[in-house]
Amino acid sequence: MINIDRLLKNLKDIGEIGKGLDGKGISRLAFSKEYYDALRKLDNLARSKGFDTKIDKIGNLFITYNPNNKGKFIMIGSHLDTVKNGGLYDGALGIFSGFEILETLKDKKRHLNHGIILACFNAEEGSEMGGTFGSRSICGNNIISDEFKEKLAFYNLTLDDVKSCEMNLSNVVAFLEIHIEQGGTLENEKYDVGIVDGIVGITRYNIMINGTANHAGTTPMNLRDDPIRKLPNVINKLYKEAKKFDQPFVMTIGNIIIKPGMYNVIPGSVEVLTEVRDLEQSNIEEYYDEIKKFVKADEKLEIYKNIEKPSVKLDENIIKIMIKTAKENDYNFKVMSSGAGHDAKEISKKIPTAMIFIPSIRGVSHSPEEYSKPEDIELGVNLFYDCVVEIDRSI
Ligand SMILES: [Zn+2]
């Protein structure tokens, strides 16, 4: 059994750094002073407990417990940075759950076949270089361009600094991340934990409805080339096609930009910002193709794809071990996909990876109101511990 009081104390101690004046929100932005203060505090804590630590050039911290020294490792971890005015749990819960695993193993004098590396990643939430920068860099998954180099300079970093962070992961047999759900499903459906089988893909596109801007007073109704008239059709089509797919497929119209957007001007154009997410990449593509066909049929419509981040399926073998462990311990669990990106998504491209979700109360995250109940955390981290031991035994 893990020590939930110790875990929560460590978590709350770190949460004191970067706390806002209201005493609630926490800002530990990537590369900020607060981020590095927290990193050093955790580094000191780890060393005081006798663990080996290493901080790389981009602010990732690795804490290792490796009493047997057999040269094979299991990596666990999450991110230490937060959004601006974020909460206590997003990212940090994964780190302090991992730290609790190390402490529990050490207390029990448990010598596993694998060393355990706790990875504390920087810049998951985003920086000039985009999200999951820390985990992307250890995998060597960055796309190198002149623009990328310029962005690094913003943080006084060079390409060599980033390259020096790349790790040889061939001796790491698995990566596990524990994270708050950031959705309300587990709480709502009364599950103890979620076992995550994949991370959804995200495709974003803009649909343009073109018209002709003109005077709102002097242009008769029958002579208008008004793009707003077509807007309901576009919206209806987007929703109608979305209905054909099951959970976790989601479609969101995040904004509708009407230009020029004045009382007295018939708009010249309307832009519909659309985002689609699903675990099955083929569904995302099928949906997009259907919308593209609809757009092509009308010369006033255009579509531009903005972002395409394919979905990732996590490792079947590790998920199987986790499900077996959860069943043996009578957990009420849900196998589910993640609607948000995580470090695990990057790492999964290099190492067999899986995730555990802890229920988030009312699904709130990226907010000072973020909360997970101690009893839910305790259940989740105990399962996490058992999974690490089982993976160690069976891989
Ligand atoms: Zn997170």
Coordinates of C-alpha atoms and ligand atoms in Angstrom, one line a residue:
M1 CA 0.0 0.0 0.0
I2 CA 1.2 3.5 -0.8
N3 CA 1.2 6.3 1.7
I4 CA -1.5 8.7 0.6
D5 CA -0.7 11.3 3.3
R6 CA 2.9 11.5 2.2
L7 CA 1.9 11.7 -1.4
L8 CA -0.5 14.6 -0.8
K9 CA 1.9 16.4 1.4
N10 CA 4.6 16.4 -1.3
L11 CA 2.0 17.4 -3.9
K12 CA 0.8 20.3 -1.8
D13 CA 4.3 21.5 -0.9
I14 CA 5.2 21.9 -4.6
G15 CA 1.8 23.6 -5.1
E16 CA 3.0 26.4 -2.8
I17 CA 5.4 27.5 -5.5
G18 CA 3.8 29.8 -8.1
K19 CA 0.6 30.2 -6.1
G20 CA -1.5 33.3 -7.1
L21 CA -2.5 36.1 -4.7
D22 CA -5.9 34.5 -4.3
G23 CA -4.1 31.5 -2.7
K24 CA -5.6 29.1 -5.2
G25 CA -4.4 29.2 -8.8
I26 CA -0.9 27.9 -9.5
S27 CA 1.3 29.2 -12.3
R28 CA 4.4 27.1 -13.0
L29 CA 4.8 27.9 -16.6
A30 CA 7.4 26.0 -18.6
F31 CA 10.9 27.6 -18.2
S32 CA 9.7 30.1 -15.7
K33 CA 11.4 30.9 -12.4
E34 CA 8.6 29.1 -10.6
Y35 CA 9.1 26.0 -12.7
Y36 CA 12.8 25.8 -11.9
D37 CA 12.1 26.5 -8.2
A38 CA 9.7 23.6 -8.1
L39 CA 12.2 21.4 -10.1
R40 CA 15.0 22.1 -7.7
K41 CA 12.8 21.5 -4.7
L42 CA 11.8 18.1 -6.0
D43 CA 15.4 17.4 -7.0
N44 CA 16.5 18.2 -3.4
L45 CA 13.7 16.0 -1.9
A46 CA 14.7 13.1 -4.2
R47 CA 18.4 13.4 -3.3
S48 CA 17.5 13.6 0.4
K49 CA 15.8 10.3 0.1
G50 CA 18.8 8.7 -1.5
F51 CA 17.6 8.6 -5.1
D52 CA 19.9 9.4 -8.1
T53 CA 18.8 12.5 -10.0
K54 CA 19.6 14.3 -13.3
I55 CA 18.4 17.5 -14.8
D56 CA 18.8 17.9 -18.5
K57 CA 19.4 21.1 -20.5
I58 CA 15.7 21.7 -21.2
G59 CA 14.6 21.3 -17.6
N60 CA 13.5 17.7 -17.5
L61 CA 14.3 15.9 -14.2
F62 CA 14.9 12.2 -13.9
I63 CA 14.8 10.5 -10.6
T64 CA 16.1 6.9 -10.5
Y65 CA 15.7 4.0 -8.1
N66 CA 17.9 1.2 -9.3
P67 CA 19.1 -1.0 -6.4
N68 CA 19.7 -4.1 -8.6
N69 CA 21.4 -2.3 -11.4
K70 CA 20.5 -4.8 -14.1
G71 CA 20.5 -2.2 -16.9
K72 CA 16.7 -2.5 -17.8
F73 CA 14.2 0.2 -16.8
I74 CA 10.6 1.0 -16.4
M75 CA 9.9 4.7 -16.8
I76 CA 7.0 6.4 -15.1
G77 CA 6.2 10.1 -15.0
S78 CA 4.3 13.1 -16.2
H79 CA 4.8 16.9 -16.4
L80 CA 5.7 19.4 -13.8
D81 CA 4.7 22.6 -15.6
T82 CA 1.2 24.0 -15.4
V83 CA -0.9 26.4 -17.5
K84 CA -1.3 30.0 -16.2
N85 CA -3.5 29.9 -13.1
G86 CA -3.9 26.2 -13.2
G87 CA -4.6 23.6 -10.5
L88 CA -2.7 21.3 -8.2
Y89 CA -3.3 18.1 -10.0
D90 CA -2.7 18.3 -13.7
G91 CA 0.7 16.8 -14.3
A92 CA 2.0 17.1 -10.7
L93 CA -0.3 14.3 -9.5
G94 CA 1.5 12.0 -12.0
I95 CA 4.9 13.1 -10.7
F96 CA 4.1 12.7 -7.0
S97 CA 2.3 9.4 -7.6
G98 CA 5.5 8.3 -9.3
F99 CA 7.6 9.6 -6.4
E100 CA 5.4 7.7 -4.0
I101 CA 6.0 4.5 -6.0
L102 CA 9.8 5.0 -5.6
E103 CA 9.4 5.7 -1.9
T104 CA 7.1 2.7 -1.3
L105 CA 9.5 0.4 -3.2
K106 CA 12.4 1.7 -1.1
D107 CA 10.5 1.5 2.2
K108 CA 9.6 -2.1 1.4
K109 CA 13.2 -2.7 0.3
R110 CA 11.7 -4.2 -2.8
H111 CA 14.4 -4.8 -5.4
L112 CA 12.7 -5.2 -8.8
N113 CA 14.2 -6.7 -11.9
H114 CA 14.0 -3.2 -13.5
G115 CA 15.3 0.1 -12.3
I116 CA 12.5 2.7 -12.1
I117 CA 13.0 6.1 -13.7
L118 CA 10.6 8.8 -12.7
A119 CA 10.6 11.4 -15.5
C120 CA 9.4 14.9 -14.7
F121 CA 8.8 16.7 -18.0
N122 CA 9.0 20.4 -18.7
A123 CA 6.7 22.2 -21.2
E124 CA 4.0 19.7 -21.7
E125 CA 1.4 22.4 -21.5
G126 CA 3.1 24.4 -24.2
S127 CA 5.9 26.8 -24.9
E128 CA 7.1 28.5 -28.1
M129 CA 8.0 25.1 -29.3
G130 CA 4.5 23.7 -28.8
G131 CA 3.1 21.2 -26.3
T132 CA 4.9 18.1 -24.9
F133 CA 8.3 19.6 -25.7
G134 CA 10.1 17.9 -22.8
S135 CA 8.9 14.4 -23.6
R136 CA 9.3 15.0 -27.4
S137 CA 12.9 16.0 -26.9
I138 CA 14.0 12.9 -25.0
C139 CA 12.5 10.8 -27.8
G140 CA 14.2 13.0 -30.5
N141 CA 10.7 13.7 -32.0
N142 CA 11.2 17.4 -32.7
I143 CA 10.8 18.6 -36.3
I144 CA 14.0 20.6 -36.8
S145 CA 13.5 23.8 -38.9
D146 CA 14.9 27.4 -38.9
E147 CA 11.8 28.5 -37.2
F148 CA 12.3 25.8 -34.4
K149 CA 15.9 27.1 -33.9
E150 CA 14.6 30.7 -33.6
K151 CA 12.0 29.6 -31.1
L152 CA 14.7 27.8 -29.0
A153 CA 16.7 31.1 -28.8
F154 CA 13.7 32.6 -27.1
Y155 CA 14.6 30.4 -24.1
N156 CA 18.4 30.8 -24.6
L157 CA 18.6 27.2 -25.9
T158 CA 20.4 25.8 -28.9
L159 CA 19.7 22.9 -31.1
D160 CA 22.7 21.1 -29.4
D161 CA 21.1 21.6 -26.0
V162 CA 18.0 19.9 -27.2
K163 CA 19.9 17.1 -28.9
S164 CA 21.8 16.5 -25.7
C165 CA 18.5 15.6 -24.1
E166 CA 17.8 12.7 -26.4
M167 CA 17.9 9.5 -24.4
N168 CA 18.7 6.0 -25.4
L169 CA 15.4 4.4 -24.6
S170 CA 16.2 0.9 -25.9
N171 CA 16.8 -0.3 -22.3
V172 CA 13.4 1.1 -21.2
V173 CA 10.7 -1.7 -21.4
A174 CA 7.6 0.4 -20.6
F175 CA 6.3 3.9 -19.8
L176 CA 3.4 4.5 -17.5
E177 CA 1.7 7.8 -16.8
I178 CA -0.9 8.5 -14.2
H179 CA -3.0 11.6 -14.8
I180 CA -6.2 13.2 -13.8
E181 CA -9.0 12.4 -16.3
Q182 CA -9.8 16.1 -17.2
G183 CA -13.3 14.9 -18.0
G184 CA -16.3 14.0 -16.0
T185 CA -16.9 10.4 -17.2
L186 CA -15.3 8.4 -14.4
E187 CA -17.0 10.5 -11.6
N188 CA -20.3 10.5 -13.5
E189 CA -20.3 6.7 -14.1
K190 CA -18.8 6.0 -10.6
Y191 CA -15.6 4.2 -11.7
D192 CA -12.6 3.9 -9.5
V193 CA -10.1 4.4 -12.3
G194 CA -9.7 4.6 -16.0
I195 CA -7.3 2.5 -18.0
V196 CA -6.4 4.4 -21.1
D197 CA -6.1 2.5 -24.3
G198 CA -5.4 5.4 -26.6
I199 CA -5.1 9.2 -27.2
V200 CA -7.5 10.7 -29.7
G201 CA -6.3 12.3 -32.9
I202 CA -7.1 16.0 -33.5
T203 CA -7.9 17.5 -36.9
R204 CA -8.8 21.2 -37.2
Y205 CA -10.1 22.9 -40.3
N206 CA -11.6 26.1 -41.4
I207 CA -14.6 26.2 -43.7
M208 CA -14.9 29.5 -45.6
I209 CA -18.2 30.7 -46.9
N210 CA -17.5 33.4 -49.5
G211 CA -19.8 36.2 -50.4
T212 CA -19.6 39.8 -51.4
A213 CA -19.4 42.6 -48.8
N214 CA -21.8 45.4 -49.6
H215 CA -23.9 48.2 -48.1
A216 CA -26.5 46.9 -45.7
G217 CA -28.9 49.8 -46.5
T218 CA -28.8 50.2 -50.3
T219 CA -28.4 46.5 -51.5
P220 CA -31.9 44.9 -52.0
M221 CA -32.4 41.5 -50.5
N222 CA -32.6 39.8 -53.9
L223 CA -29.3 41.3 -55.1
R224 CA -27.2 40.2 -52.1
D225 CA -24.4 37.7 -52.1
D226 CA -24.7 37.1 -48.4
P227 CA -22.6 34.2 -47.0
I228 CA -24.6 34.1 -43.7
R229 CA -27.5 32.5 -45.6
K230 CA -25.5 29.4 -46.1
L231 CA -24.2 29.2 -42.6
P232 CA -27.1 27.2 -41.2
N233 CA -26.6 24.5 -43.9
V234 CA -22.9 24.3 -43.1
I235 CA -23.6 23.9 -39.4
N236 CA -26.4 21.4 -39.9
K237 CA -24.1 19.3 -42.2
L238 CA -21.3 19.3 -39.6
Y239 CA -23.6 18.1 -36.8
K240 CA -25.5 15.6 -39.0
E241 CA -22.3 13.8 -40.1
A242 CA -20.9 13.9 -36.6
K243 CA -24.0 11.9 -35.4
K244 CA -22.9 8.9 -37.5
F245 CA -20.0 8.2 -35.2
D246 CA -20.0 6.8 -31.6
Q247 CA -18.1 7.9 -28.5
P248 CA -15.3 9.1 -28.2
F249 CA -15.9 10.9 -31.6
V250 CA -16.5 14.6 -31.0
M251 CA -16.9 17.6 -33.3
T252 CA -16.7 21.2 -32.1
I253 CA -17.4 24.4 -33.9
G254 CA -15.2 26.6 -31.8
N255 CA -15.7 29.9 -33.5
I256 CA -17.5 31.5 -36.4
I257 CA -15.7 34.6 -37.8
I258 CA -17.9 37.0 -39.7
K259 CA -16.0 39.6 -41.7
P260 CA -16.0 42.5 -41.6
G261 CA -18.6 42.0 -38.8
M262 CA -20.5 45.3 -38.6
Y263 CA -24.2 46.2 -38.3
N264 CA -24.2 48.0 -41.6
V265 CA -22.2 45.8 -43.9
I266 CA -23.4 42.6 -45.6
P267 CA -20.5 40.2 -44.7
G268 CA -18.0 39.3 -47.3
S269 CA -17.1 36.0 -45.7
V270 CA -17.8 33.6 -42.9
E271 CA -15.2 31.3 -41.5
V272 CA -16.3 28.3 -39.4
L273 CA -13.5 26.9 -37.1
T274 CA -14.1 23.2 -36.7
E275 CA -12.3 20.5 -34.7
V276 CA -12.8 16.8 -34.8
R277 CA -11.3 14.2 -32.4
D278 CA -11.5 10.4 -32.2
L279 CA -9.4 7.4 -31.4
E280 CA -10.0 5.9 -34.8
Q281 CA -8.1 8.0 -37.2
S282 CA -10.1 6.5 -40.1
N283 CA -13.3 8.0 -38.6
I284 CA -11.7 11.4 -38.5
E285 CA -10.7 11.0 -42.2
E286 CA -14.0 9.7 -43.3
Y287 CA -15.8 12.6 -41.6
Y288 CA -13.4 15.1 -43.2
D289 CA -13.9 13.5 -46.7
E290 CA -17.7 13.8 -46.3
I291 CA -17.4 17.5 -45.4
K292 CA -15.0 18.1 -48.2
K293 CA -17.5 16.6 -50.7
F294 CA -20.2 18.9 -49.3
V295 CA -17.8 21.9 -49.7
K296 CA -16.8 20.9 -53.2
A297 CA -20.4 20.9 -54.4
D298 CA -20.7 24.6 -53.8
E299 CA -18.3 27.0 -55.4
K300 CA -18.8 29.6 -52.7
L301 CA -17.4 27.2 -50.1
E302 CA -13.8 26.3 -49.3
I303 CA -12.1 24.2 -46.7
Y304 CA -8.5 24.4 -45.3
K305 CA -7.0 21.9 -43.0
N306 CA -5.0 23.6 -40.2
I307 CA -3.8 20.9 -37.9
E308 CA -3.7 17.1 -38.1
K309 CA -2.4 15.2 -35.1
P310 CA -3.1 11.5 -35.6
S311 CA -4.5 9.4 -32.8
V312 CA -2.3 7.0 -30.9
K313 CA -3.2 3.6 -29.6
L314 CA -1.3 2.6 -26.4
D315 CA 0.4 -0.7 -25.9
E316 CA -2.0 -3.7 -26.0
N317 CA 0.3 -5.9 -23.9
I318 CA 0.7 -3.4 -21.1
I319 CA -3.0 -2.6 -21.1
K320 CA -3.7 -6.3 -20.8
I321 CA -1.4 -6.5 -17.7
M322 CA -3.1 -3.5 -16.3
I323 CA -6.6 -4.9 -16.8
K324 CA -5.6 -8.2 -15.3
T325 CA -4.1 -6.4 -12.2
A326 CA -7.3 -4.2 -11.9
K327 CA -9.5 -7.3 -12.0
E328 CA -7.5 -9.2 -9.5
N329 CA -7.8 -6.3 -7.1
D330 CA -11.6 -5.9 -7.6
Y331 CA -11.3 -2.4 -9.2
N332 CA -14.3 -0.9 -10.9
F333 CA -12.5 0.4 -14.0
K334 CA -13.3 1.7 -17.4
V335 CA -11.1 1.2 -20.4
M336 CA -11.3 4.5 -22.2
S337 CA -9.5 6.9 -24.6
S338 CA -8.0 10.2 -23.7
G339 CA -9.5 13.3 -25.3
A340 CA -6.5 15.4 -24.4
G341 CA -2.8 15.0 -25.4
H342 CA -0.3 13.8 -22.9
D343 CA 3.5 13.1 -22.6
A344 CA 2.5 9.5 -22.9
K345 CA 1.5 10.2 -26.5
E346 CA 5.0 11.2 -27.4
I347 CA 6.7 8.5 -25.4
S348 CA 4.5 5.8 -26.9
K349 CA 6.2 6.3 -30.3
K350 CA 9.4 4.9 -28.7
I351 CA 8.4 2.7 -25.7
P352 CA 5.4 0.5 -25.0
T353 CA 3.2 2.9 -23.1
A354 CA -0.1 3.0 -21.1
M355 CA -1.9 5.4 -18.8
I356 CA -4.1 5.4 -15.7
F357 CA -6.8 8.1 -15.2
I358 CA -7.9 9.3 -11.7
P359 CA -11.4 10.7 -11.6
S360 CA -11.6 14.5 -11.8
I361 CA -14.4 16.1 -9.8
R362 CA -16.8 17.7 -12.3
G363 CA -14.2 17.1 -14.9
V364 CA -12.5 20.5 -14.2
S365 CA -8.9 21.0 -15.2
H366 CA -6.6 23.9 -16.2
S367 CA -8.3 25.8 -13.4
P368 CA -7.7 26.4 -9.7
E369 CA -10.9 24.4 -9.1
E370 CA -9.2 21.2 -10.3
Y371 CA -9.8 18.5 -7.7
S372 CA -9.5 14.8 -7.2
K373 CA -10.5 13.0 -4.0
P374 CA -7.8 11.6 -1.8
E375 CA -9.6 8.2 -1.7
D376 CA -9.7 8.1 -5.5
I377 CA -6.0 9.1 -5.7
E378 CA -5.1 6.4 -3.2
L379 CA -7.0 3.7 -5.2
G380 CA -5.4 4.8 -8.5
V381 CA -1.9 5.0 -7.2
N382 CA -2.2 1.6 -5.5
L383 CA -3.2 0.1 -8.8
F384 CA -0.3 2.0 -10.4
Y385 CA 2.1 0.4 -7.9
D386 CA 0.7 -3.1 -8.5
C387 CA 0.9 -2.5 -12.3
V388 CA 4.6 -1.5 -12.0
V389 CA 5.3 -4.6 -10.0
E390 CA 3.4 -6.8 -12.4
I391 CA 5.1 -5.3 -15.5
D392 CA 8.4 -5.8 -13.8
R393 CA 7.6 -9.4 -13.2
S394 CA 6.1 -10.3 -16.6
I395 CA 8.1 -8.3 -19.1
Ligands
ZN1 ZN -1.4 17.3 -18.0

